[in-house]
Short mmCIF file of C-alpha atoms in Angstrom, two decimals:
data_model
loop_
_atom_site.label_atom_id
_atom_site.label_comp_id
_atom_site.label_asym_id
_atom_site.label_seq_id
_atom_site.Cartn_x
_atom_site.Cartn_y
_atom_site.Cartn_z
CA MET F 1 -36.59 18.40 -40.52
CA ASP F 2 -36.92 16.42 -37.52
CA PHE F 3 -34.70 13.52 -38.99
CA ILE F 4 -32.16 16.25 -39.76
CA LEU F 5 -31.86 17.76 -36.45
CA ASP F 6 -32.20 14.47 -34.89
CA TYR F 7 -29.10 12.71 -37.37
CA TYR F 8 -27.16 15.82 -35.95
CA PHE F 9 -28.15 16.45 -32.06
CA ASP F 10 -30.24 13.48 -30.74
CA PHE F 11 -28.55 14.76 -27.73
CA GLY F 12 -29.48 10.30 -26.15
CA VAL F 13 -27.17 9.05 -29.01
CA MET F 14 -24.54 12.00 -27.81
CA GLY F 15 -25.34 10.28 -23.87
CA ASP F 16 -24.74 7.26 -24.58
CA GLU F 17 -21.93 7.19 -26.98
CA PHE F 18 -19.63 9.77 -24.59
CA ASP F 19 -17.32 7.55 -23.58
CA PRO F 20 -16.02 6.43 -26.37
CA ILE F 21 -16.58 10.05 -28.48
CA LEU F 22 -14.55 11.46 -25.22
CA THR F 23 -11.80 8.42 -25.44
CA GLY F 24 -11.03 9.19 -29.44
CA PHE F 25 -10.96 12.52 -27.88
CA TRP F 26 -8.10 11.89 -25.67
CA LEU F 27 -5.98 10.09 -28.11
CA THR F 28 -6.36 13.51 -29.97
CA LEU F 29 -5.40 15.69 -27.64
CA LYS F 30 -2.41 13.29 -27.00
CA LEU F 31 -1.13 13.21 -30.46
CA SER F 32 -2.08 16.85 -30.75
CA ILE F 33 0.61 17.71 -27.79
CA VAL F 34 3.19 15.42 -27.93
CA GLY F 35 3.15 16.02 -32.02
CA GLY F 36 2.86 19.84 -31.40
CA ILE F 37 6.41 19.88 -28.85
CA THR F 38 8.11 17.69 -31.29
CA SER F 39 7.44 20.28 -34.59
CA LEU F 40 8.00 23.58 -32.77
CA THR F 41 10.74 22.09 -31.37
CA TRP F 42 12.69 20.43 -34.30
CA GLY F 43 11.12 23.63 -36.65
CA LEU F 44 13.46 25.58 -33.89
CA ILE F 45 16.29 23.13 -35.20
CA LEU F 46 15.39 23.50 -38.76
CA ALA F 47 14.72 27.16 -38.05
CA VAL F 48 18.80 27.87 -36.49
CA LEU F 49 20.65 25.42 -39.09
CA ARG F 50 19.02 28.43 -41.75
CA GLN F 51 20.74 31.18 -40.10
CA LEU F 52 23.94 29.38 -39.99
CA PRO F 53 26.82 31.78 -40.93
CA GLY F 54 30.11 31.82 -43.21
CA ARG F 55 30.69 29.36 -46.87
CA ALA F 56 31.70 26.97 -44.44
CA LEU F 57 28.72 26.10 -42.71
CA ALA F 58 26.18 26.54 -46.06
CA PRO F 59 25.65 22.50 -46.86
CA PHE F 60 23.84 22.52 -43.32
CA ARG F 61 21.82 25.82 -44.73
CA TRP F 62 20.94 24.49 -48.26
CA LEU F 63 19.91 21.20 -46.72
CA ALA F 64 17.59 22.51 -44.25
CA ILE F 65 16.36 24.99 -47.20
CA ALA F 66 15.46 21.40 -49.26
CA TYR F 67 14.08 20.32 -46.44
CA ILE F 68 11.49 22.74 -45.62
CA ASP F 69 10.85 23.53 -49.82
CA VAL F 70 10.26 19.30 -49.76
CA PHE F 71 7.86 19.15 -47.20
CA ARG F 72 5.97 21.93 -47.14
CA GLY F 73 5.08 20.87 -50.91
CA ILE F 74 4.01 16.90 -49.74
CA PRO F 75 -0.01 15.93 -48.38
CA PHE F 76 0.57 15.22 -44.95
CA LEU F 77 -1.35 12.33 -45.96
CA LEU F 78 1.17 10.52 -48.14
CA ILE F 79 4.26 11.35 -45.22
CA LEU F 80 2.26 9.17 -42.91
CA PHE F 81 1.62 6.66 -45.13
CA LEU F 82 5.42 6.71 -45.97
CA VAL F 83 6.59 6.98 -42.66
CA SER F 84 4.33 3.77 -41.62
CA GLY F 85 5.44 1.96 -44.44
CA SER F 86 8.88 2.15 -44.48
CA LEU F 87 9.84 2.24 -40.64
CA ALA F 88 7.69 -1.06 -40.27
CA ALA F 89 9.65 -2.31 -43.59
CA PHE F 90 12.70 -1.49 -42.80
CA GLN F 91 12.79 -3.55 -38.94
CA SER F 92 11.88 -6.09 -40.79
CA GLU F 93 14.88 -6.51 -43.53
CA GLY F 94 17.08 -5.58 -39.80
CA VAL F 95 17.83 -1.89 -41.12
CA ILE F 96 17.03 -0.67 -37.77
CA PRO F 97 16.10 -1.90 -34.62
CA ARG F 98 12.24 -3.52 -33.43
CA GLU F 99 12.19 -0.48 -31.48
CA LEU F 100 12.82 2.06 -33.71
CA GLY F 101 10.42 0.37 -36.11
CA ILE F 102 7.78 -0.65 -34.83
CA PRO F 103 7.49 1.69 -31.13
CA THR F 104 5.42 1.33 -28.20
CA TRP F 105 6.72 3.99 -26.35
CA PHE F 106 5.01 4.90 -22.94
CA GLY F 107 1.95 3.00 -23.94
CA GLU F 108 0.88 4.06 -26.90
CA GLY F 109 0.82 1.98 -29.66
CA SER F 110 3.00 2.14 -33.24
CA PRO F 111 0.46 4.15 -35.23
CA PHE F 112 0.44 6.59 -32.79
CA TRP F 113 4.02 6.95 -32.93
CA TYR F 114 3.84 6.97 -36.33
CA GLY F 115 1.43 9.78 -36.49
CA VAL F 116 3.75 11.95 -34.15
CA ILE F 117 6.93 11.62 -35.97
CA SER F 118 4.62 12.30 -39.64
CA LEU F 119 3.53 15.54 -37.77
CA THR F 120 6.70 16.46 -36.42
CA ILE F 121 8.68 15.78 -40.06
CA THR F 122 5.36 18.05 -41.47
CA TYR F 123 4.88 20.75 -39.47
CA GLY F 124 8.29 20.76 -38.36
CA ALA F 125 8.86 22.49 -41.70
CA TYR F 126 6.15 24.95 -41.48
CA MET F 127 7.26 26.11 -38.00
CA ALA F 128 10.38 26.57 -39.75
CA GLU F 129 9.60 29.40 -41.81
CA VAL F 130 7.51 31.43 -39.23
CA TYR F 131 10.19 31.19 -36.54
CA ARG F 132 12.14 32.67 -39.83
CA ALA F 133 9.99 35.01 -40.35
CA GLY F 134 10.68 35.81 -36.34
CA ILE F 135 14.38 35.44 -36.68
CA GLU F 136 14.61 38.30 -39.82
CA ALA F 137 12.31 40.30 -37.52
CA VAL F 138 14.81 41.40 -35.17
CA PRO F 139 16.71 44.23 -36.23
CA GLY F 140 19.72 43.85 -37.17
CA GLY F 141 21.36 46.42 -35.17
CA GLN F 142 20.14 43.22 -31.97
CA THR F 143 22.96 40.68 -33.58
CA GLU F 144 25.23 44.39 -33.84
CA ALA F 145 25.17 45.16 -30.62
CA ALA F 146 25.97 40.69 -28.81
CA ARG F 147 28.64 40.86 -31.41
CA SER F 148 29.77 43.53 -30.16
CA LEU F 149 30.08 42.53 -26.95
CA GLY F 150 32.00 39.69 -27.55
CA MET F 151 29.25 37.00 -28.19
CA SER F 152 30.29 34.27 -30.32
CA HIS F 153 27.18 34.15 -33.48
CA GLY F 154 25.48 31.13 -31.71
CA GLN F 155 25.53 33.07 -28.35
CA ALA F 156 23.75 36.01 -29.90
CA MET F 157 21.35 33.60 -31.50
CA ARG F 158 20.30 31.39 -28.16
CA TYR F 159 20.57 34.94 -26.00
CA VAL F 160 19.78 37.48 -27.95
CA ILE F 161 17.50 36.99 -31.46
CA VAL F 162 16.12 33.27 -30.55
CA PRO F 163 14.03 34.71 -27.53
CA GLN F 164 12.32 38.10 -29.76
CA ALA F 165 11.85 35.85 -32.04
CA VAL F 166 10.17 33.28 -30.53
CA ARG F 167 7.74 35.78 -28.23
CA LYS F 168 6.89 37.32 -32.27
CA VAL F 169 5.79 34.28 -33.45
CA ILE F 170 3.88 33.37 -30.55
CA PRO F 171 0.44 34.28 -32.74
CA PRO F 172 1.46 32.57 -35.66
CA LEU F 173 3.19 29.77 -34.46
CA LEU F 174 -0.29 29.06 -32.45
CA ASN F 175 -2.06 29.09 -35.59
CA ASP F 176 -0.65 26.15 -37.10
CA PHE F 177 -1.39 24.36 -34.15
CA ILE F 178 -4.49 24.99 -34.55
CA ALA F 179 -3.89 22.99 -38.18
CA LEU F 180 -1.94 20.69 -36.21
CA MET F 181 -4.59 19.13 -33.98
CA LYS F 182 -6.79 19.23 -37.25
CA ASP F 183 -4.55 17.09 -38.42
CA THR F 184 -4.48 14.30 -36.33
CA SER F 185 -7.68 13.10 -37.05
CA ILE F 186 -5.61 11.73 -41.11
CA VAL F 187 -3.44 9.39 -38.33
CA SER F 188 -7.17 7.19 -38.01
CA VAL F 189 -6.16 6.05 -41.54
CA LEU F 190 -3.75 4.21 -39.10
CA GLY F 191 -6.28 2.63 -37.20
CA VAL F 192 -6.11 5.00 -34.22
CA ILE F 193 -8.90 5.58 -32.99
CA GLU F 194 -9.14 8.76 -31.83
CA VAL F 195 -12.08 10.85 -32.12
CA VAL F 196 -12.71 11.39 -35.48
CA GLN F 197 -12.81 7.89 -36.33
CA ALA F 198 -14.75 6.95 -32.75
CA GLY F 199 -17.53 8.90 -34.89
CA ARG F 200 -17.78 7.31 -37.19
CA ASP F 201 -18.40 4.61 -35.87
CA VAL F 202 -21.02 5.38 -33.18
CA ALA F 203 -22.40 6.71 -36.89
CA SER F 204 -21.96 3.22 -38.70
CA GLU F 205 -23.34 2.02 -35.53
CA ARG F 206 -26.44 3.53 -35.49
CA PHE F 207 -27.23 5.72 -38.13
CA ASN F 208 -26.67 8.94 -36.69
CA GLY F 209 -24.03 11.78 -36.89
CA SER F 210 -24.52 12.71 -33.49
CA GLY F 211 -20.93 11.32 -32.72
CA LEU F 212 -19.64 13.29 -35.06
CA VAL F 213 -21.18 16.31 -33.76
CA LEU F 214 -19.73 15.87 -30.55
CA GLY F 215 -15.96 15.63 -31.53
CA ALA F 216 -16.66 18.68 -33.61
CA ILE F 217 -17.91 20.45 -30.25
CA LEU F 218 -15.02 18.72 -28.37
CA PHE F 219 -12.57 20.36 -31.14
CA LEU F 220 -14.63 23.75 -31.26
CA ILE F 221 -13.74 24.03 -26.69
CA VAL F 222 -10.31 23.38 -27.85
CA THR F 223 -9.56 25.32 -30.69
CA ILE F 224 -12.23 29.37 -30.06
CA PRO F 225 -10.06 29.81 -27.51
CA LEU F 226 -6.24 29.32 -28.40
CA ALA F 227 -8.35 31.26 -31.49
CA ARG F 228 -9.72 34.08 -28.94
CA LEU F 229 -5.66 33.54 -27.77
CA VAL F 230 -3.71 34.43 -30.72
CA ASP F 231 -6.54 37.66 -31.90
CA TYR F 232 -5.43 38.45 -28.24
CA LEU F 233 -2.05 38.19 -28.28
CA ILE F 234 -1.92 40.42 -31.80
CA ALA F 235 -3.70 42.30 -30.50
CA ARG F 236 -1.10 43.65 -27.98
CA GLU F 237 1.95 42.94 -29.42
CA GLN F 238 0.20 46.06 -32.28
CA ARG F 239 -0.81 48.33 -29.27
CA ARG F 240 2.54 47.86 -27.22
CA THR F 241 4.56 48.66 -30.75
CA GLN F 242 2.09 51.15 -31.48
CA ARG F 243 3.01 53.10 -28.37
CA GLY F 244 6.41 53.47 -28.86
CA GLY F 245 9.78 52.36 -29.49
CA LYS F 246 10.18 51.33 -33.36
CA PRO F 247 7.46 49.86 -34.85
CA ALA F 248 9.19 46.71 -36.44
CA PRO F 249 7.99 44.60 -38.45
CA ALA F 250 4.83 41.80 -38.08
CA PRO F 251 6.37 38.74 -39.25
CA ALA F 252 3.56 37.19 -41.35
CA ALA F 253 1.30 36.93 -38.08
CA THR F 254 -2.41 36.98 -39.40
CA GLY F 255 -1.72 36.40 -43.59
CA MET F 256 -0.07 33.62 -42.95
CA ALA F 257 -1.76 30.44 -44.65
CA ASP F 258 -3.61 27.57 -43.63
CA PRO F 259 -1.51 25.44 -43.78
CA GLY F 260 -4.55 22.80 -42.34
CA THR F 261 -5.64 22.41 -46.12
CA GLY F 262 -3.77 19.33 -46.09
CA GLY F 263 -6.61 18.07 -44.16
CA ASN F 264 -8.85 17.80 -46.67
CA ALA F 265 -6.15 14.87 -48.04
CA MET T 1 56.54 53.89 -35.92
CA ASN T 2 56.81 53.41 -32.31
CA ASP T 3 56.23 50.61 -30.07
CA ALA T 4 52.51 49.75 -29.57
CA GLY T 5 51.14 48.79 -26.52
CA THR T 6 54.40 50.09 -24.08
CA ASP T 7 53.63 53.49 -22.96
CA GLY T 8 50.16 53.93 -24.75
CA ARG T 9 51.71 55.35 -28.11
CA GLY T 10 49.47 54.65 -30.73
CA MET T 11 47.95 51.89 -28.72
CA LEU T 12 45.01 51.99 -31.59
CA ARG T 13 46.67 51.85 -34.94
CA LEU T 14 44.83 51.98 -38.25
CA GLU T 15 46.65 51.90 -41.24
CA ASP T 16 45.64 52.79 -45.38
CA VAL T 17 42.31 51.20 -44.73
CA HIS T 18 39.97 50.35 -47.24
CA LYS T 19 36.32 49.50 -47.23
CA ARG T 20 33.82 49.55 -49.67
CA PHE T 21 29.93 48.27 -49.95
CA GLY T 22 29.45 47.27 -54.01
CA GLY T 23 31.04 49.85 -55.51
CA LEU T 24 31.01 52.47 -53.98
CA GLU T 25 34.14 52.93 -51.37
CA VAL T 26 33.18 53.80 -48.38
CA LEU T 27 36.67 54.23 -46.65
CA ARG T 28 39.65 55.20 -49.23
CA GLY T 29 42.82 54.79 -47.00
CA VAL T 30 42.74 55.91 -43.78
CA ASP T 31 44.92 56.47 -41.62
CA LEU T 32 44.77 57.01 -37.51
CA SER T 33 46.45 56.58 -34.32
CA VAL T 34 44.90 57.39 -30.94
CA ASP T 35 47.24 57.43 -27.66
CA ARG T 36 45.85 55.07 -25.04
CA ALA T 37 43.99 57.35 -22.44
CA SER T 38 43.26 59.81 -25.19
CA VAL T 39 39.63 60.68 -27.02
CA THR T 40 39.55 61.40 -30.56
CA CYS T 41 36.58 62.95 -31.85
CA VAL T 42 35.71 62.25 -34.70
CA LEU T 43 33.76 64.93 -37.57
CA GLY T 44 32.41 65.29 -40.71
CA PRO T 45 29.81 64.96 -42.94
CA SER T 46 27.13 62.53 -42.98
CA GLY T 47 28.31 60.19 -45.63
CA SER T 48 31.88 60.86 -45.14
CA GLY T 49 32.85 57.75 -43.93
CA LYS T 50 32.56 58.60 -39.43
CA SER T 51 30.63 55.42 -38.73
CA THR T 52 31.59 52.87 -40.92
CA LEU T 53 35.36 53.90 -40.05
CA LEU T 54 34.03 52.82 -36.78
CA ARG T 55 32.63 49.78 -37.21
CA CYS T 56 35.25 49.05 -39.55
CA ILE T 57 37.60 48.85 -36.37
CA ASN T 58 35.60 46.16 -34.62
CA MET T 59 34.92 44.03 -37.25
CA LEU T 60 31.99 44.38 -37.36
CA GLU T 61 32.39 46.08 -40.95
CA PRO T 62 35.74 44.05 -41.90
CA PRO T 63 38.15 46.53 -43.98
CA ASP T 64 39.09 45.49 -47.68
CA GLU T 65 42.26 46.69 -47.53
CA GLY T 66 45.34 47.84 -44.56
CA ARG T 67 45.48 46.40 -41.22
CA ILE T 68 43.99 47.69 -37.84
CA VAL T 69 46.63 46.86 -34.91
CA ILE T 70 45.08 47.14 -30.87
CA GLU T 71 47.33 46.52 -28.84
CA GLY T 72 50.25 45.17 -30.87
CA ARG T 73 47.24 42.58 -32.21
CA THR T 74 46.51 42.54 -35.45
CA ILE T 75 42.92 42.36 -35.42
CA THR T 76 42.59 43.08 -39.72
CA GLU T 77 43.63 39.21 -39.14
CA ALA T 78 41.36 37.81 -36.32
CA ARG T 79 39.48 35.06 -36.74
CA GLY T 80 37.03 32.80 -34.84
CA ASP T 81 37.53 32.98 -31.60
CA ASP T 82 40.06 35.09 -31.47
CA LEU T 83 38.04 37.77 -32.98
CA ASP T 84 35.09 37.77 -30.55
CA TYR T 85 38.39 38.60 -27.96
CA VAL T 86 39.26 40.65 -30.07
CA ARG T 87 35.90 42.47 -29.03
CA GLN T 88 35.26 42.25 -25.85
CA ARG T 89 38.54 45.01 -25.93
CA ILE T 90 36.41 47.17 -28.12
CA GLY T 91 33.37 48.17 -26.78
CA ILE T 92 30.54 50.01 -29.34
CA VAL T 93 27.68 52.68 -28.26
CA PHE T 94 25.25 53.29 -31.27
CA GLN T 95 23.51 56.20 -32.89
CA ASN T 96 20.37 54.08 -31.86
CA PHE T 97 20.56 52.12 -28.34
CA ASN T 98 20.02 48.67 -29.76
CA LEU T 99 19.72 47.89 -25.87
CA PHE T 100 18.39 44.35 -25.74
CA PRO T 101 14.44 44.99 -25.36
CA HIS T 102 13.57 41.37 -23.97
CA LYS T 103 15.67 42.60 -20.48
CA SER T 104 15.93 44.46 -17.71
CA ALA T 105 18.57 47.62 -17.31
CA LEU T 106 20.78 45.10 -15.10
CA GLY T 107 19.85 41.50 -17.64
CA ASN T 108 21.16 43.96 -20.65
CA VAL T 109 24.42 45.03 -18.69
CA SER T 110 25.06 41.60 -17.11
CA ILE T 111 24.32 39.11 -19.53
CA ALA T 112 27.84 38.81 -21.96
CA GLN T 113 29.38 39.05 -18.35
CA GLN T 114 28.07 36.25 -17.53
CA LYS T 115 27.70 34.21 -21.04
CA VAL T 116 31.21 35.42 -22.18
CA LEU T 117 33.47 36.26 -19.49
CA GLY T 118 32.20 33.31 -17.18
CA ARG T 119 31.51 35.90 -14.73
CA SER T 120 28.86 34.58 -11.52
CA ARG T 121 25.31 35.72 -11.78
CA GLU T 122 26.20 37.48 -8.20
CA GLU T 123 29.18 38.42 -9.48
CA ALA T 124 28.03 40.41 -13.13
CA ARG T 125 25.02 41.61 -10.72
CA GLU T 126 27.43 43.17 -8.89
CA ARG T 127 28.83 44.86 -11.68
CA ALA T 128 25.92 45.56 -13.30
CA GLU T 129 24.85 47.67 -10.59
CA GLN T 130 28.16 49.59 -9.82
CA LEU T 131 27.62 50.58 -13.71
CA LEU T 132 24.40 51.36 -13.37
CA ARG T 133 25.08 53.88 -10.85
CA ARG T 134 28.10 55.52 -12.34
CA VAL T 135 26.34 56.26 -15.34
CA GLY T 136 23.22 57.79 -12.33
CA LEU T 137 20.49 54.76 -13.02
CA GLY T 138 20.76 53.23 -9.41
CA ASP T 139 16.40 53.67 -9.49
CA LYS T 140 16.38 51.98 -12.64
CA LEU T 141 17.92 48.39 -12.38
CA GLY T 142 14.93 47.06 -13.01
CA GLU T 143 13.24 48.41 -15.55
CA TYR T 144 12.69 47.59 -19.75
CA PRO T 145 14.40 49.94 -22.33
CA GLU T 146 10.70 50.56 -23.86
CA ARG T 147 9.86 52.23 -20.06
CA LEU T 148 13.21 54.19 -19.99
CA SER T 149 13.74 57.30 -21.56
CA GLY T 150 15.60 57.96 -25.09
CA GLY T 151 18.95 59.40 -22.38
CA GLN T 152 18.33 57.03 -20.05
CA GLN T 153 18.51 54.27 -22.75
CA GLN T 154 21.89 55.22 -24.12
CA ARG T 155 23.47 55.70 -20.92
CA VAL T 156 22.26 51.53 -20.37
CA ALA T 157 23.94 50.64 -23.12
CA ILE T 158 26.85 52.46 -22.50
CA ALA T 159 27.31 50.68 -18.92
CA ARG T 160 27.36 47.48 -20.72
CA ALA T 161 30.09 48.02 -23.09
CA LEU T 162 31.99 49.16 -20.03
CA ALA T 163 30.80 45.93 -18.17
CA MET T 164 32.90 43.76 -21.35
CA ASP T 165 35.91 45.85 -19.41
CA PRO T 166 37.10 47.57 -22.43
CA HIS T 167 40.33 49.30 -23.71
CA VAL T 168 39.14 51.48 -26.31
CA MET T 169 35.31 52.86 -26.05
CA LEU T 170 33.85 53.70 -29.09
CA PHE T 171 31.18 56.18 -29.25
CA ASP T 172 28.71 56.29 -33.51
CA GLU T 173 26.98 59.46 -33.32
CA VAL T 174 25.33 58.18 -29.69
CA THR T 175 23.62 61.63 -29.03
CA SER T 176 22.29 62.26 -32.62
CA ALA T 177 18.76 60.18 -32.02
CA LEU T 178 18.37 62.02 -28.49
CA ASP T 179 15.94 64.88 -27.67
CA PRO T 180 17.87 67.84 -27.09
CA GLU T 181 16.68 68.61 -23.53
CA LEU T 182 17.99 64.37 -22.80
CA VAL T 183 21.70 64.86 -24.98
CA LYS T 184 23.78 66.68 -22.11
CA GLU T 185 23.12 63.42 -19.51
CA VAL T 186 24.59 61.44 -21.87
CA LEU T 187 27.23 64.05 -22.76
CA ASP T 188 28.08 64.13 -18.81
CA VAL T 189 28.61 60.35 -18.48
CA MET T 190 31.16 60.33 -20.90
CA ARG T 191 33.02 63.06 -20.04
CA GLU T 192 33.52 61.33 -16.61
CA LEU T 193 34.16 58.60 -18.54
CA ALA T 194 36.92 60.88 -20.77
CA ARG T 195 38.66 62.08 -17.15
CA GLU T 196 38.46 58.39 -15.45
CA GLY T 197 41.30 57.77 -18.63
CA MET T 198 39.33 55.51 -20.62
CA THR T 199 40.44 55.69 -24.89
CA MET T 200 37.75 56.98 -26.72
CA ILE T 201 37.48 57.52 -30.50
CA VAL T 202 33.73 59.51 -30.01
CA VAL T 203 31.73 60.17 -33.61
CA THR T 204 30.04 63.09 -32.56
CA HIS T 205 28.47 66.73 -34.13
CA GLU T 206 28.98 67.61 -31.42
CA ILE T 207 30.92 70.64 -31.75
CA GLY T 208 30.96 71.81 -28.29
CA PHE T 209 31.48 68.48 -25.90
CA ALA T 210 34.96 68.01 -28.84
CA ARG T 211 35.94 71.48 -28.12
CA GLU T 212 35.68 70.65 -24.42
CA VAL T 213 36.46 67.09 -24.18
CA ALA T 214 39.00 65.87 -27.58
CA ASP T 215 42.43 65.49 -27.47
CA ASP T 216 42.84 65.06 -31.23
CA VAL T 217 39.79 66.02 -33.60
CA VAL T 218 39.73 64.20 -36.81
CA PHE T 219 37.71 65.26 -39.93
CA MET T 220 37.23 63.28 -42.55
CA ASP T 221 35.42 63.76 -45.67
CA GLN T 222 34.76 61.10 -48.73
CA GLY T 223 36.56 58.57 -46.60
CA VAL T 224 39.51 59.87 -46.26
CA VAL T 225 41.07 62.28 -43.11
CA ILE T 226 40.98 65.80 -44.35
CA GLU T 227 42.51 67.46 -41.16
CA GLU T 228 43.83 65.77 -37.79
CA GLY T 229 45.67 67.48 -34.30
CA PRO T 230 44.10 69.21 -31.15
CA PRO T 231 40.75 70.89 -31.24
CA SER T 232 42.63 74.14 -30.79
CA LYS T 233 43.90 74.07 -33.98
CA VAL T 234 41.66 71.99 -36.28
CA LEU T 235 38.49 73.85 -34.71
CA GLU T 236 39.69 77.04 -34.45
CA SER T 237 42.45 77.22 -36.73
CA PRO T 238 41.51 74.77 -39.85
CA GLN T 239 44.34 74.83 -42.62
CA GLU T 240 42.24 72.88 -45.50
CA GLU T 241 39.33 74.24 -46.68
CA ARG T 242 36.87 71.75 -46.55
CA THR T 243 37.34 72.29 -43.10
CA LYS T 244 36.28 75.70 -42.08
CA GLN T 245 33.30 75.21 -45.02
CA PHE T 246 31.93 72.64 -42.72
CA LEU T 247 32.54 73.98 -39.44
CA GLY T 248 30.95 77.68 -40.65
CA LEU T 249 27.82 75.37 -41.62
CA VAL T 250 27.83 73.23 -38.34
CA LEU T 251 28.09 76.93 -36.28
CA GLU T 252 26.51 78.91 -38.41
CA HIS T 253 23.07 77.08 -36.61
#
């Protein structure tokens, strides 16, 4: 029994290895935040492309739909290998410049950026669907009101529809962000020493899992408050719609399938 | 047919307008002529095509057949930017207000002025404030729609449409979603507008308002105009059987 406790909760090991684990977690955070911002942006672009009106713009709609279907259905790990392998190969063949093929922007190595690109590709597709639910939950009368004031489709989207849609889907977007944050550990296969890899290194050196447990604790310090924030925002939205006004159909806020299951890859 | 836009007679004309939704023909050939600075009230049972008619006039629902001409411009042929321009000239107020919930009263009235008309922020705010005062909401400038009563929301919606300096205002059953005690404040604003010479087309069930304010009353049923004329004629001594029936039903209660 003592052995089990010591294996997971050896505070001596945690103390000794705190620095490398924290350094790893810092990288995890950087990957999550940079990848989160690019995914949120790319997802919104995809969602807006998907809503373009008229026959002339239909090809953009189809492309956006095809993109979302494809990249929601492929494991993140596979995308990661495809991105890192192909970009490196393209630059060595001279198809793309070296700075693009082996990106080392802002002092981060290329595995970091391959990770960011792959997260964006995959989570952009998930988040596009969340945004879409939000856009479709904005009552049709809003578009009509905007158009009747002479706004173009683009202006109506930008000033009327998207601001309301984003507000509605902040909780499910945060859920996706938690999943994305957990998936950053997969980038370790490219040699990035993020928190999970740092914990593994400790475990293999000292035959002790406490470094991994410390990593888990650091994760929970971020993810549990985020989860509570999601609950709070959903509850607030429900109070607001119950208090009065027209009850807007809640976009897939809680029932959202957790895309983070890809974390088992 | 007189020359539209010169003397204001027939500044808005509909010619043989048809609209179908799938197999259902909601408008079956509507002709209508509206003079500048006149008030036209459109009456009729629900499902008669009154609301669709308004939505055709500002091309929210483009007609399938026929022409709509405003100030000499055939808007049924307008596309893209042209259409957006035409819509600025035609204000519409909806039954359900459709205010922008993420904007204050002031924001609702100024956003399109800035983004569509290119007015500066200050200019738009000034005009918005002036219009909100005019509809009696000078003390609600910063309020968000969810904190306003239905009547107040509808008056913001009227101010929002007026901010675009429309040449025609369309009202689509604007008091139907309101509690009875809030109807008057909205009708008062509309009376005032009419008095100031705004060209208005009003779809309504308020017979009293039509009798008092309308220059023309149009009675519609099943997608066509059944009877048309001054209120004294259409409301007091209708010629058509269906008009008599409808007025009988409405005035009974």
